[in-house]
Short mmCIF file of C-alpha atoms in Angstrom, two decimals:
data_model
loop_
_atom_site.label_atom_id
_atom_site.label_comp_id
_atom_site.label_asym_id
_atom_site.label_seq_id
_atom_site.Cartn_x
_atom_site.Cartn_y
_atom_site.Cartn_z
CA UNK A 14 107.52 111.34 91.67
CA UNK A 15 109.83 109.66 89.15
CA UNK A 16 108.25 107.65 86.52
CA UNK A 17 110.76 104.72 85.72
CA UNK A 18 110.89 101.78 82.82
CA UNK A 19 109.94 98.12 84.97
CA UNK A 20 113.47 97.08 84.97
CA UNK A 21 115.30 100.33 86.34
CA UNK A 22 111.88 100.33 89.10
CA UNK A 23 113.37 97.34 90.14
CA UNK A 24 116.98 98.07 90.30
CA UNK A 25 116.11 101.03 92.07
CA UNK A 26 113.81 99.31 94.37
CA UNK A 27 116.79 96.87 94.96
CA UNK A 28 118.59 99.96 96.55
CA UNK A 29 116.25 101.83 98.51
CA UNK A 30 116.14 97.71 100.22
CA UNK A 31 119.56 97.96 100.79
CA UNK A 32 119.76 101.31 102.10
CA UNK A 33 117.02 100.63 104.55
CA UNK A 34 118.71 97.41 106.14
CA UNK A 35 120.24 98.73 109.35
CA UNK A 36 117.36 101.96 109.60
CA UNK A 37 114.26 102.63 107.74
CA UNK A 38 111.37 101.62 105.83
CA UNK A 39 110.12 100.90 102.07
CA UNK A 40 106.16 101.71 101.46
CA UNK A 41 105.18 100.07 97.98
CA UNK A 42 101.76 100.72 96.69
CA UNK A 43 99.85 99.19 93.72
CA UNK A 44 96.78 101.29 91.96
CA UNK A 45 94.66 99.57 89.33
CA UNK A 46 94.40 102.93 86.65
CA UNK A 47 93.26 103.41 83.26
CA UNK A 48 95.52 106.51 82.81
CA UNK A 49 92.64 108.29 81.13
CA UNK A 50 90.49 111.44 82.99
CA UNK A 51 87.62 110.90 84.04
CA UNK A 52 85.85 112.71 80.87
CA UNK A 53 87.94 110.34 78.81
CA UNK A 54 86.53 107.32 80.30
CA UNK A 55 82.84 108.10 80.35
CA UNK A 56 83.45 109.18 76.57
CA UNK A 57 84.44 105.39 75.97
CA UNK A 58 81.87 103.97 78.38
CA UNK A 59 79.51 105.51 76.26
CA UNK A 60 80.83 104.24 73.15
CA UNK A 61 80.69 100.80 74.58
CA UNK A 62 84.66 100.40 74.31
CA UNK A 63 86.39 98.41 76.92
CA UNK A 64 88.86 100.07 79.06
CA UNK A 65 92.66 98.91 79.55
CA UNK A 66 93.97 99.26 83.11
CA UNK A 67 97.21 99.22 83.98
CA UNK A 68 98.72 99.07 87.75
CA UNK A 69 99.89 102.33 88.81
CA UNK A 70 103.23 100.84 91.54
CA UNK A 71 104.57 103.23 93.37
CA UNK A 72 107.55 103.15 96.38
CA UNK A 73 109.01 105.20 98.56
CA UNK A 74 111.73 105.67 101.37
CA UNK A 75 109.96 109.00 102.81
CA UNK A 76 112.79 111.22 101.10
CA UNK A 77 112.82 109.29 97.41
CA UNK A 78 109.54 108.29 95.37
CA UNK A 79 109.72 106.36 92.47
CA UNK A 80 107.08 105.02 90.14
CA UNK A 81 106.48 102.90 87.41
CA UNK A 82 103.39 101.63 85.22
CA UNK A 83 102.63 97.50 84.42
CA UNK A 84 100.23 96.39 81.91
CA UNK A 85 98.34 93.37 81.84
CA UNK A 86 100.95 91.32 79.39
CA UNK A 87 104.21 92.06 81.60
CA UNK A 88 102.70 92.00 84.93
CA UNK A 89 103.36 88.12 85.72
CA UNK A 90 107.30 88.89 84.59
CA UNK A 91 107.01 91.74 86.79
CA UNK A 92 105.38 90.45 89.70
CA UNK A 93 108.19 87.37 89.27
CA UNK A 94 111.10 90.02 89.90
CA UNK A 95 109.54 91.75 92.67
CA UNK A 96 108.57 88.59 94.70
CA UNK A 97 113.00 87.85 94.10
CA UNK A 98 113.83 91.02 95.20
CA UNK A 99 111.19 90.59 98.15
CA UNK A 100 112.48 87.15 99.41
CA UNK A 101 116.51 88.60 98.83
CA UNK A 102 115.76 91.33 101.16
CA UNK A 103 113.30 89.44 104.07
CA UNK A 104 116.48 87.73 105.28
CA UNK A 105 117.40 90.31 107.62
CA UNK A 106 114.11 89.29 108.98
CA UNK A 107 115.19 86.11 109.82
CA UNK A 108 117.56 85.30 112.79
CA UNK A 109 121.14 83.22 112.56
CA UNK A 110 119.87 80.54 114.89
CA UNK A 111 116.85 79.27 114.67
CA UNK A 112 114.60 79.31 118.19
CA UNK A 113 113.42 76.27 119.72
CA UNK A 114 109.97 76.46 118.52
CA UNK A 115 110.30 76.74 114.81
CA UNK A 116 112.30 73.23 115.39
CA UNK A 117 109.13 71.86 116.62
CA UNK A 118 106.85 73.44 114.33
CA UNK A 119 109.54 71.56 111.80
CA UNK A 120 109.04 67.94 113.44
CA UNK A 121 112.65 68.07 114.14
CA UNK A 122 113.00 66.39 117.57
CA UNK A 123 115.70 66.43 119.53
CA UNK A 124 116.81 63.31 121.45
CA UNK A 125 115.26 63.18 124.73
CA UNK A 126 117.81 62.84 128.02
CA UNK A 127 117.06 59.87 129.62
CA UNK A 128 116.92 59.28 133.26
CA UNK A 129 117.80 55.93 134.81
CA UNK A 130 117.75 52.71 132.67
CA UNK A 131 116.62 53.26 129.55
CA UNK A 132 115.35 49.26 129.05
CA UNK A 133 112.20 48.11 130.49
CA UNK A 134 111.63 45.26 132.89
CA UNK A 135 113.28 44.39 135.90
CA UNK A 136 117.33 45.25 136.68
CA UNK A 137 119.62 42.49 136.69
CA UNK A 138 120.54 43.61 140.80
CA UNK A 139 116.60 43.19 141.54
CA UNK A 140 116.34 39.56 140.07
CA UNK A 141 117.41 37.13 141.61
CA UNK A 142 117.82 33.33 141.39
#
């Protein structure tokens, strides 16, 4: 496991995306940890000192793991990046057309086909003087 710096996470993150396009997949895992043992932290728990956690984020490919650690001032930046990089690489989710139902789901109607006379009341051959 490779710890990284938040920025090069992301770049690298960026890659594995792109690399897993045509075949593949990307795991990403966030841990809430105070990086301390477990002696550590009952040592401060007893001293009545508070605790700073930071999120553990981890991703992989299967063959590459790379890791980084966020604390609680730069994890709104961070968590801004990663939902970018996120909504860059979902469009291969997304098909060139879209299908009939999203266009409904949309309220986008199309223009119904209309059979016979389209005006109401009687035809001009059915009256008569």
């Amino acid at each position: 496991m490779v710890l990284l710096q938040t920025d090069l996470f992301l770049t690298e993150l960026t890659t594995m995306f792109e690399h897993a396009i045509e075949k593949g997949s990307i795991w990403v895992t966030f841990k809430r940890s105070s990086m301390k043992s477990k002696a550590q932290r009952k040592k401060k728990a007893s001293k009545n000192e508070q605790l700073e956690y930071k999120c553990l984020i981890r991703a992989t490919n299967g063959k590459k793991t790379i890791s980084t650690w966020v604390g609680p001032n730069e994890h709104q930046c961070f968590q801004a990046s990663y939902a970018a990089i996120l909504k860059a690489q979902m469009t291969v989710f997304f098909p060139e057309e879209e299908p009939e139902w999203v266009a409904d789901l949309l309220g986008e109607d199309e223009p119904e086909e209309v059979v016979g006379d389209p005006s109401p009341g009687p035809h001009p051959e059915e009256s008569h003087p």
